[in-house]
Coordinates of C-alpha atoms in Angstrom, one line a residue:
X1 CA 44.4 1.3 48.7
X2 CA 42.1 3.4 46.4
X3 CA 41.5 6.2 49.0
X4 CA 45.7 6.8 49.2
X5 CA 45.4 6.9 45.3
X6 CA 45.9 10.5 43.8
X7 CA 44.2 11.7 40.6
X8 CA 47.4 13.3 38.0
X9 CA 46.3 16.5 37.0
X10 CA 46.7 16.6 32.5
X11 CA 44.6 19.9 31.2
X12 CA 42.6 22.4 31.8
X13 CA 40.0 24.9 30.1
X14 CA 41.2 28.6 29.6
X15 CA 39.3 30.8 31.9
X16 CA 37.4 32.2 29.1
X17 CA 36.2 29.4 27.8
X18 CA 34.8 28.0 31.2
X19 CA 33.4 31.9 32.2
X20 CA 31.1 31.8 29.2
X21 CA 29.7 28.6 30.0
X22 CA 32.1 26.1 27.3
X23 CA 32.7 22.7 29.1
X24 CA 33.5 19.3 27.4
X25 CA 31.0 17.3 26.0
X26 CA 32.9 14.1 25.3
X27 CA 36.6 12.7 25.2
X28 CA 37.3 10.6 23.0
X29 CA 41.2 9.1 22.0
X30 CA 41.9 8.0 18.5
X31 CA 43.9 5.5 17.1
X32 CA 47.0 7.6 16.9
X33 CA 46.4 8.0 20.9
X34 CA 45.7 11.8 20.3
X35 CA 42.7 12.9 23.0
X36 CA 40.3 15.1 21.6
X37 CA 37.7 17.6 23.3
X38 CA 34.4 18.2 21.5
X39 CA 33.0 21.9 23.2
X40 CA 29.2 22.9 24.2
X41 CA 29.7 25.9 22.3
X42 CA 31.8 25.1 19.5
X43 CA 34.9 23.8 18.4
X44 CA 37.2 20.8 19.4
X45 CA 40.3 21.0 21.5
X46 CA 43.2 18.2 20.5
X47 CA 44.8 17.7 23.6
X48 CA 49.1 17.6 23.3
X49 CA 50.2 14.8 25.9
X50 CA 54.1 16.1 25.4
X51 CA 53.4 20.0 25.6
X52 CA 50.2 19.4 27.9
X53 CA 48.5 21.9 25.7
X54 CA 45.1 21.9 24.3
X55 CA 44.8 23.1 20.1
X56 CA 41.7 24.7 19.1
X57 CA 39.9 23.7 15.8
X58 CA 37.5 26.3 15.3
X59 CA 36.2 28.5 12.4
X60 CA 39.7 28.8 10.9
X61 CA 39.8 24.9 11.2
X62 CA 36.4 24.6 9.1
X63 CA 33.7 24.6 12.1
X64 CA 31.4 26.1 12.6
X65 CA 30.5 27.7 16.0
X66 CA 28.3 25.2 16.9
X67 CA 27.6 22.6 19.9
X68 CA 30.3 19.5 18.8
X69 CA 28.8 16.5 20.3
X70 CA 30.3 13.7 19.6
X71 CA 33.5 12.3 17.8
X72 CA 33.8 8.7 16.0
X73 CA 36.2 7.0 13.6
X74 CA 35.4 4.7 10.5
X75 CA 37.6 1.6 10.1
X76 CA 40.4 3.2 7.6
X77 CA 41.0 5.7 10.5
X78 CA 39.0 9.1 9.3
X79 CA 37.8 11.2 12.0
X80 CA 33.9 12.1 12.1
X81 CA 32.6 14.9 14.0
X82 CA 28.8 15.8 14.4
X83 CA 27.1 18.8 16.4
X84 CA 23.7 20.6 16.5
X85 CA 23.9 21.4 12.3
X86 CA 26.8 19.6 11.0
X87 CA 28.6 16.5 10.2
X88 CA 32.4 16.8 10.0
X89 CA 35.3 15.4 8.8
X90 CA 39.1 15.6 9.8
X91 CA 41.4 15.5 6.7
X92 CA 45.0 15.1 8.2
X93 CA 46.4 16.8 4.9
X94 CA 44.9 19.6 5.6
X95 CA 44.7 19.6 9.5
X96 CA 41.4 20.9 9.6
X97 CA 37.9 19.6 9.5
X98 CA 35.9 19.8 6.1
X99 CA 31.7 20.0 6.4
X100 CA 30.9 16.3 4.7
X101 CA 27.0 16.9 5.2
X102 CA 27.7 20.1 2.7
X103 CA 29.8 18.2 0.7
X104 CA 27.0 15.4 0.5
X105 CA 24.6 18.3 -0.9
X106 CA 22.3 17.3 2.9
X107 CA 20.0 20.1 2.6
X108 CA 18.6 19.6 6.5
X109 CA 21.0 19.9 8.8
X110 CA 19.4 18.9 11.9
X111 CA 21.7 16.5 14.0
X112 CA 20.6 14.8 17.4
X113 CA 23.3 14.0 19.8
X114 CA 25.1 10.3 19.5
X115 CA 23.2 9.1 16.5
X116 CA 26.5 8.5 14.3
X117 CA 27.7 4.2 14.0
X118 CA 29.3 2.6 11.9
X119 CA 28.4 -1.1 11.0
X120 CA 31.0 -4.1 10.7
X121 CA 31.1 -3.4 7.0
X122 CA 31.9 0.1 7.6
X123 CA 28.8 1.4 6.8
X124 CA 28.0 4.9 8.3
X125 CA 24.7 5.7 9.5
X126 CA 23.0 8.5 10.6
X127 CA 20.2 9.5 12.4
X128 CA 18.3 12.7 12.1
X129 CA 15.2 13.9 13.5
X130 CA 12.7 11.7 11.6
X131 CA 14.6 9.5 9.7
X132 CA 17.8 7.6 9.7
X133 CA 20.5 6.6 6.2
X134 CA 23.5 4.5 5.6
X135 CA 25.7 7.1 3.7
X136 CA 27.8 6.0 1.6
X137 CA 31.0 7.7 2.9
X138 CA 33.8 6.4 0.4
X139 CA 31.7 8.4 -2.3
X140 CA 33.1 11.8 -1.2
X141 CA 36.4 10.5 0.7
X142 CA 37.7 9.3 -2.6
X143 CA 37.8 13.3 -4.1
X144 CA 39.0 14.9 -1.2
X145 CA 42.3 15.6 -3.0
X146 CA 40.5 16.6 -6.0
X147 CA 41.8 20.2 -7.3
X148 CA 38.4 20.6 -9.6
X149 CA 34.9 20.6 -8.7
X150 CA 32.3 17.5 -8.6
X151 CA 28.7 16.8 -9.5
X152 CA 27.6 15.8 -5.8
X153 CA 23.4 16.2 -6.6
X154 CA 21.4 17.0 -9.0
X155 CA 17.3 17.9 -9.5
X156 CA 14.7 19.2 -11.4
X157 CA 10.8 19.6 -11.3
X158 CA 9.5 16.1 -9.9
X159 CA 12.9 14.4 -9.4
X160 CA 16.6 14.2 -8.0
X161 CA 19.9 12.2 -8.2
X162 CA 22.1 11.8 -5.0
X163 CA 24.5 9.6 -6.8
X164 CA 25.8 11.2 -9.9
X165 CA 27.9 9.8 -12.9
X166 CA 29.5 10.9 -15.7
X167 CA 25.7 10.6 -17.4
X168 CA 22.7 11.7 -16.4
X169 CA 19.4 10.7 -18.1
X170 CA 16.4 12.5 -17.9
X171 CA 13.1 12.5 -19.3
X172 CA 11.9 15.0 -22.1
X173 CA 8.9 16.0 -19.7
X174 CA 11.5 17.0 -17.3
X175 CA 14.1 19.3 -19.3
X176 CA 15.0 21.7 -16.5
X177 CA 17.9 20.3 -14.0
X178 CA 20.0 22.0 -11.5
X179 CA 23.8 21.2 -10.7
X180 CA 25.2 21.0 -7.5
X181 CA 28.8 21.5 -7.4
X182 CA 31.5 20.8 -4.5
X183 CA 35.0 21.5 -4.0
X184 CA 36.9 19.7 -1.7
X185 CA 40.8 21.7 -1.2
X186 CA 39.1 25.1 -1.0
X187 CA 39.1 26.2 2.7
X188 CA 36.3 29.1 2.2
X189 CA 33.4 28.2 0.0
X190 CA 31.8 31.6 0.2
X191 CA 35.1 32.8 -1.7
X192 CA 34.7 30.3 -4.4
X193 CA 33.5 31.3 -8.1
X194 CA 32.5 28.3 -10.5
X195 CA 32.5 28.6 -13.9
X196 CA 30.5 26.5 -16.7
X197 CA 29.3 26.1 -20.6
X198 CA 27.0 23.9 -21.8
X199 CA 27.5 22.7 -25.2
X200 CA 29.5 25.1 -27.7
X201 CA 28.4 28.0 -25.7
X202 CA 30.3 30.6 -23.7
X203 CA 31.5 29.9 -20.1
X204 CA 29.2 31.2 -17.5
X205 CA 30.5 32.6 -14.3
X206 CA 28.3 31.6 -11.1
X207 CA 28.2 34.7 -8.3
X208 CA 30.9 34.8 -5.7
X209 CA 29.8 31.1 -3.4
X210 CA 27.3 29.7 -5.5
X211 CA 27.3 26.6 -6.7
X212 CA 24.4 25.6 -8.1
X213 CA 24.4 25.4 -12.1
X214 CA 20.4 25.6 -13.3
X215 CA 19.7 24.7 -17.1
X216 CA 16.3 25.2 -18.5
X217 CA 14.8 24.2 -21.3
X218 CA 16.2 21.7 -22.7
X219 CA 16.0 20.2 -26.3
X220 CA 15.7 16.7 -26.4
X221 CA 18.9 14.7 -27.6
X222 CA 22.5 15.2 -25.7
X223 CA 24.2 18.3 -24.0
X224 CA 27.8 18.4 -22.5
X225 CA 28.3 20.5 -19.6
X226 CA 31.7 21.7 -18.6
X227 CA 32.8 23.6 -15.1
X228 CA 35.5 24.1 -13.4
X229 CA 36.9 27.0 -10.5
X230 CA 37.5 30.3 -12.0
X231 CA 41.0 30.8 -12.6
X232 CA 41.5 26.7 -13.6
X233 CA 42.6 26.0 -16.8
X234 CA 41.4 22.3 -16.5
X235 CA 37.8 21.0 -16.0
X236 CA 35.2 18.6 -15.5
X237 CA 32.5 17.3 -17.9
X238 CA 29.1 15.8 -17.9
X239 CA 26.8 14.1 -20.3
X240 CA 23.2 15.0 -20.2
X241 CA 20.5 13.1 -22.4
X242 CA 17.1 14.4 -22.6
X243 CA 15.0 11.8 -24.1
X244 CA 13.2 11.3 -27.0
X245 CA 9.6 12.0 -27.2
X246 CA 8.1 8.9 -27.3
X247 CA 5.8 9.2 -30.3
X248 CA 8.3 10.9 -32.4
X249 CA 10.7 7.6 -32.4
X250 CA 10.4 5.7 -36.0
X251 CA 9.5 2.6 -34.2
X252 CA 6.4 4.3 -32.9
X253 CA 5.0 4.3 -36.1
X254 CA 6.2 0.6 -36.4
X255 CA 4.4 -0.6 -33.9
X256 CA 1.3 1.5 -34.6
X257 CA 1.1 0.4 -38.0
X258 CA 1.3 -3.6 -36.9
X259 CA -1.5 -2.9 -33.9
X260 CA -3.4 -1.4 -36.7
X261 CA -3.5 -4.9 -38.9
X262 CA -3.5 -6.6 -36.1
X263 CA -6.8 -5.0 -34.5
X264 CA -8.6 -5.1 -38.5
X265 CA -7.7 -8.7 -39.0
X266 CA -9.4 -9.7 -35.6
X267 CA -11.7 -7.5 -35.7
X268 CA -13.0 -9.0 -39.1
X269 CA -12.0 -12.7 -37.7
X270 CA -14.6 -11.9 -34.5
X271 CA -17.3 -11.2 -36.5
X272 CA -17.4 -13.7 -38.7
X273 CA -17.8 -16.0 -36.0
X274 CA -19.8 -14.7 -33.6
X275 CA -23.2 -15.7 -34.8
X276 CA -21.8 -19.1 -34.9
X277 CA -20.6 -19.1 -31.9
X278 CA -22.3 -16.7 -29.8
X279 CA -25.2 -19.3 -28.4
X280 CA -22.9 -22.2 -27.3
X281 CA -20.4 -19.5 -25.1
X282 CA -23.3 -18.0 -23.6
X283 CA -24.6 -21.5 -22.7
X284 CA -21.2 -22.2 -21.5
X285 CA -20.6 -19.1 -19.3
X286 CA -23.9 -19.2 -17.9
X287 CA -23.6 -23.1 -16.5
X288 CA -20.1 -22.4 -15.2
X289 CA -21.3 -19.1 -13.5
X290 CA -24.7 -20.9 -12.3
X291 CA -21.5 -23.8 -10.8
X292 CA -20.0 -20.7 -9.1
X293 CA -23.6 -19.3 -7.8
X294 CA -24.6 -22.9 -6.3
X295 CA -21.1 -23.1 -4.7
X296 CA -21.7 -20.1 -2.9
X297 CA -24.9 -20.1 -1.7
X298 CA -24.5 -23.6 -0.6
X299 CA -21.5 -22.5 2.2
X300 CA -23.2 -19.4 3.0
X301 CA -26.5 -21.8 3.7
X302 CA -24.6 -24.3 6.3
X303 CA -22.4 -21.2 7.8
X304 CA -25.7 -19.9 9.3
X305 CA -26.9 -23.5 10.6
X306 CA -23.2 -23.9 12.3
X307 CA -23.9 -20.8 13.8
X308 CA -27.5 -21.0 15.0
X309 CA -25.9 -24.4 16.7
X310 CA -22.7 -23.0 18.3
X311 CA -24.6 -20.2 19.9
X312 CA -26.9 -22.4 21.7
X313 CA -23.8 -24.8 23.0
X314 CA -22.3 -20.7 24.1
X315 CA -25.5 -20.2 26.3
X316 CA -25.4 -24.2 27.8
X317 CA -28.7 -25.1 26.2
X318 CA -27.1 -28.5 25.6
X319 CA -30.5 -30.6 25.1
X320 CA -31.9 -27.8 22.7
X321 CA -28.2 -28.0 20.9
X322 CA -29.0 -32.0 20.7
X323 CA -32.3 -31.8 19.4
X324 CA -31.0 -28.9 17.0
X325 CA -28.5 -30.9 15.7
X326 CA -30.0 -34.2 15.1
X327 CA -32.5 -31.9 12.9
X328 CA -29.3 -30.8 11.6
X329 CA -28.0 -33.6 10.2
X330 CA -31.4 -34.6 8.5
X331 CA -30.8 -31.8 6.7
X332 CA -27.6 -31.8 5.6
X333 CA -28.1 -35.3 4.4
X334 CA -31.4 -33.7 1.8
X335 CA -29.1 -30.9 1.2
X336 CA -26.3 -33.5 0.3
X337 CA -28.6 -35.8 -1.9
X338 CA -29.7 -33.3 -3.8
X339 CA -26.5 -30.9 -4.1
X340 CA -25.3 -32.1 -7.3
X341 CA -29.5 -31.9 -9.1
X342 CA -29.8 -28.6 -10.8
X343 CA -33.0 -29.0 -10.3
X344 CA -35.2 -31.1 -7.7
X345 CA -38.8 -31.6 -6.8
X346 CA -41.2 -29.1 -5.0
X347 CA -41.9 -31.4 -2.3
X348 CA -38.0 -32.1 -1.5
X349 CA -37.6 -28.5 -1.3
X350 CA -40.7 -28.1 0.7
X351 CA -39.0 -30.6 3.5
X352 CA -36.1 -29.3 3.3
X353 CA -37.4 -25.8 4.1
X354 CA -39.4 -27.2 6.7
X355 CA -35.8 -28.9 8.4
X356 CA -34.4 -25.3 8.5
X357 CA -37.8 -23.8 9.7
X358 CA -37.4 -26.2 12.6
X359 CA -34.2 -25.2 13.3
X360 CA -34.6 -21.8 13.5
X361 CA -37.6 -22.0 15.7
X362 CA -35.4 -23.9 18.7
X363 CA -33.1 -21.4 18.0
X364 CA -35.0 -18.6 18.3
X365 CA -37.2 -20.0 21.1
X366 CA -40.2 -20.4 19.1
X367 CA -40.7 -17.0 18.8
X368 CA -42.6 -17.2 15.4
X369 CA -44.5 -20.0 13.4
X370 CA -44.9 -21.5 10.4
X371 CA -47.3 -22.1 7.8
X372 CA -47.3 -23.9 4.6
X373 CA -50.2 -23.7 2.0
X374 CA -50.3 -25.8 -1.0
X375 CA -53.4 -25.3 -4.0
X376 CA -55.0 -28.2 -4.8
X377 CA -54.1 -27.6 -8.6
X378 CA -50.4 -27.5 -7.8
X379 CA -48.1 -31.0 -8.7
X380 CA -45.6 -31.1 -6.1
X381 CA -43.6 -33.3 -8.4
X382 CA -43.1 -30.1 -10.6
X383 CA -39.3 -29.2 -10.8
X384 CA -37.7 -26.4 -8.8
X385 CA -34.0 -25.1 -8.4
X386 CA -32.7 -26.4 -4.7
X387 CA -32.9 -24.1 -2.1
X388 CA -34.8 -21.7 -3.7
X389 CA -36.9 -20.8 -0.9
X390 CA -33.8 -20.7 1.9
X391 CA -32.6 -17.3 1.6
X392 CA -36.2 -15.2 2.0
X393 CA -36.3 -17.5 4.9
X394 CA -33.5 -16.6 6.2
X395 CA -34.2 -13.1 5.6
X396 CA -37.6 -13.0 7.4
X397 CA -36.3 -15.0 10.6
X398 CA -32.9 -13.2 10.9
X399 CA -34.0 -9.3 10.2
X400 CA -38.3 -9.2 10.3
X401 CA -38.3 -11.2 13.5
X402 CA -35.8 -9.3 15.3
X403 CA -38.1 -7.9 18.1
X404 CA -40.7 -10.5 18.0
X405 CA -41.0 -12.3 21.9
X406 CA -42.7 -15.2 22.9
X407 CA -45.8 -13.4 23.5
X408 CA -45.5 -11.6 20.2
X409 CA -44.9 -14.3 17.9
X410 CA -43.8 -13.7 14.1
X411 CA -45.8 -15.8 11.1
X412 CA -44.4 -17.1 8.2
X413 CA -46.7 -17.9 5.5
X414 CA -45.4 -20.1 2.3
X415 CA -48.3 -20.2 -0.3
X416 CA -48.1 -22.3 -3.5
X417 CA -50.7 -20.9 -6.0
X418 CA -51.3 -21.1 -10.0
X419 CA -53.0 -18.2 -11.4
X420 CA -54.0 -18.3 -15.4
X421 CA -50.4 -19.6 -16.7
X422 CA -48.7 -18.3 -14.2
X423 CA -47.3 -20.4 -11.1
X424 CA -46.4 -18.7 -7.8
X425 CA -44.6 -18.9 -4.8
X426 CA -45.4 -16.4 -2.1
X427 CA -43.4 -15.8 1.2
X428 CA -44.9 -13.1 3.4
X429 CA -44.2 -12.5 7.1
X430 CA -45.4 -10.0 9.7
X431 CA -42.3 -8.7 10.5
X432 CA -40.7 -5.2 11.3
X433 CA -40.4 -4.5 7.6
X434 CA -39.4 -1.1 6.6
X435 CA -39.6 2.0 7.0
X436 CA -40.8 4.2 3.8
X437 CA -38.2 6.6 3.9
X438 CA -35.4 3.7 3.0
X439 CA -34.4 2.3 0.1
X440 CA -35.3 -1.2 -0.3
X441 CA -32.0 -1.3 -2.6
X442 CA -29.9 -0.2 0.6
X443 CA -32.0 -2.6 3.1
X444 CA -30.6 -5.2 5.4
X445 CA -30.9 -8.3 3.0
X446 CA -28.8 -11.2 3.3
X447 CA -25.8 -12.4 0.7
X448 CA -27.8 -15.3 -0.3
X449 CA -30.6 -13.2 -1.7
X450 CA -28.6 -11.3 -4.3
X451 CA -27.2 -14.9 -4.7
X452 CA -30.2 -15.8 -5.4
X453 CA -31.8 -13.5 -8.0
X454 CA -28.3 -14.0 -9.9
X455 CA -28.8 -17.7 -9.6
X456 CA -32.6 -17.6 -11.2
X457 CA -31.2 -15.5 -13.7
X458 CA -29.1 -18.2 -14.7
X459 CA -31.6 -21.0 -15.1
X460 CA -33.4 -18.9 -18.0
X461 CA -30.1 -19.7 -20.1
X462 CA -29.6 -23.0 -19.1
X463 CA -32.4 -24.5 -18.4
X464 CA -35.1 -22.1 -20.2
X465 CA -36.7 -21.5 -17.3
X466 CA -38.1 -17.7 -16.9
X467 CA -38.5 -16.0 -13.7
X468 CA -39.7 -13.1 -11.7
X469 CA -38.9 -12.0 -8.5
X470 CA -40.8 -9.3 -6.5
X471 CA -40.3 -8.0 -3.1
X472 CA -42.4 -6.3 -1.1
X473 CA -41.8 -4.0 1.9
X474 CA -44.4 -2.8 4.1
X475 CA -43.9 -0.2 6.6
X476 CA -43.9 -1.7 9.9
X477 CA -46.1 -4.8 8.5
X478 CA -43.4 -7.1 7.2
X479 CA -42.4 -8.4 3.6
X480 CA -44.0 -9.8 0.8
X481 CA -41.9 -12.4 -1.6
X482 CA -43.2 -13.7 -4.8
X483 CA -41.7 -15.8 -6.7
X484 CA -43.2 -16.1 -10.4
X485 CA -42.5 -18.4 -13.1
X486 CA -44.5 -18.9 -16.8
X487 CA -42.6 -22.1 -17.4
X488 CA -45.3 -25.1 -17.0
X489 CA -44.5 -27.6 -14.7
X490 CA -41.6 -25.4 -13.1
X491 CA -40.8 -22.9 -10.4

């Protein structure tokens, strides 16, 4: 019968402590079975189940008066407090608790409430207000019974040490480094006065509770430090090493001396054969980057096709898609006859331009034209590179017919001409153009024409074929492309 159940009456806060507002913030029973009482405003009660009394830990037992939240054990059984601004520990030796985050050289001291676990492996982590660490606990429990002092952290200008050996190492860029000392039996740090010499000097006595040990300007090579509490006869030492400066080190000189032969022997090795060998590695680079420019222009070509046909399919023009990509297919099958010809004839590009032409009108709604104009002098046998003409194409259809409507058609013109020894090709539209405050350098043109003028470039190494590119922006009238070339019988 739970209701008939009474509730047995253990403990109770003194009357001062509940007036000013003190009440329990957690209970929490150790291994040992003892109950303890963390407070709101400071201090832990250990409850006595035989005397039914309650034992303070307070200032006098090493807290601080502070908000104790929350109480936790680790898996050998030590006893881990934390509050608003501090992490504790209980050392049963001592019976009272002993700051850790102090001890642990934690410069921030801003807890949150229940953010202290420990893993399966016994790791402890802690959580602060923007970050969280797995401390390494055993570090500082293991010199709790220490009589002398410990190195617990250590920094200088642009670096710092949390875990300290016997050594420390530090750059001869960095030769200033501060100690930070601890002392783990002392029950009042601010009563504490540390002592230290470096080297054969003097000993040095710190102020009444400081603990920090600051050495400046260091020489390079190695310093002992000793400390120890005033009034000790033993102490504690530590190795510091500053550096070397690199270039003073003998094998510096070593090492320049061989980079120094090395560099004159090829040095004199390079020139000797560069004449040689100069013309065939230019020839060499210039057909494997002319590979490279063919490789890419040909994707970038058939990426715009694939897309001109997939957005006709999006907006359920399925008999234009058909027609569009039957036409399609044509001309992927030129495109793939002739992919692997550096160079192919002027009327197997001229179809092939015409096949993309077509295209791009159904795709566009036949919103410009075409023409095609070829001078009776001209031999459209002559050689060309393949899809030379594609990407000014591309260019006129895809940024100077932008606004052009049914009604307001756009003209491409493709002229084939021969003037003196000169032979041209000329691509003008009536397009938007551009404006004469832009840069033509910074204007909307498409990959495939910087492809392009690379690729041409090329050719003149390879394939001795010289050309000359010129483009042509007219405010609000369109763009004029001509393509020159001195070579006979080439484009």
């Amino acid at each position: 019968d739970l209701i008939s159940k009474k509730n047995t009456f253990e403990f109770q806060l003194p009357d001062f402590a509940v007036k000013n507002g003190n009440y329990i913030c957690q209970i929490y029973v150790d291994r040992k079975d003892k109950i303890w009482l963390p407070m709101r405003l400071g201090g832990v009660y250990k409850y006595d189940s035989k005397t039914k009394k309650g034992l303070i830990y307070a200032s006098k037992k090493g807290l601080s008066s502070n908000t104790a939240q929350m109480l936790k054990e680790d898996k050998n059984g030590t006893l881990f407090l934390i509050g608003r601004n501090g992490l504790y520990f209980y050392n049963q030796n001592q019976d009272r608790f002993i700051d850790f985050g102090k001890l642990s050289s934690n410069t921030n001291q801003d807890w949150y409430r229940e953010c202290l676990f420990f893993t399966e492996k016994d790791e402890m982590l802690l959580c602060k207000t923007n970050e969280f660490s797995i401390i390494d606990k055993n570090i500082i429990l293991k010199n709790v019974n220490k009589t002398n002092p410990i190195i617990t952290y250590a920094y200088g200008n642009n670096f710092d040490l949390s875990n300290i050996s016997n050594q420390i190492n530090i750059p001869n860029y960095e030769n200033d480094i501060t100690l930070v000392l601890s002392n783990f039996d002392f029950d009042y740090s601010s009563e504490l006065v540390y002592s230290y010499k470096i080297d054969n000097q003097n000993w040095i006595d710190l102020d009444k509770g400081l603990n920090k040990i600051s050495l400046n300007n260091l020489s390079e090579g190695t310093h002992f430090v000793n400390f120890k509490i005033l009034g000790n006869s033993t102490f504690e030492s530590c190795t510091i090493i500053v550096n070397l400066i690199w270039y003073k080190s003998k094998y510096f000189y070593w090492v320049v001396g061989f980079l120094i032969l090395a560099l004159s022997i090829y040095f004199i090795w390079f020139f000797v054969n560069k004449k040689t060998k100069e013309r065939e590695l230019q020839k060499r680079i210039s057909e494997l980057k002319l590979c490279l420019l063919q490789s890419q222009l040909n994707p970038h070509f058939l990426f715009n096709c694939l897309t001109s046909i997939s957005g006709l399919i999006k907006t359920k023009l399925y008999d234009t898609a058909e027609i569009i990509l039957n036409d399609f297919a044509k001309l992927m099958r030129s495109i793939l006859l002739n992919s692997n010809k550096d160079l192919i004839s002027l009327e197997e590009e001229l179809k092939i331009s015409k096949q993309y032409l077509d295209i791009e009108k159904v795709r566009k709604n036949n919103t410009f034209d075409y023409e095609i104009t070829i001078a009776k002098n001209i031999d459209t046998s002559m050689l060309v590179p393949p899809l030379v003409l594609q990407p000014f194409l591309e260019n006129s259809i895809k940024h100077g017919f932008v606004y052009k409507t049914m009604e307001d058609k756009g003209l491409i013109e493709i002229k084939i001409s021969k003037e003196n020894h000169s032979q041209i090709i000329e691509i003008k539209d009536n397009g938007v153009g551009l404006f004469e405050n832009i840069n033509p350098l910074n204007s909307h043109q498409s990959m495939g024409i910087e492809i392009q003028k690379e690729r041409l470039q090329q050719y003149e190494k390879t394939h001795q074929l010289k050309f000359n590119i010129s483009i042509n922006f007219r405010a609000k009238e369109g763009t004029i492309v001509k393509i020159v070339s001195e070579i006979k019988n080439s484009i």
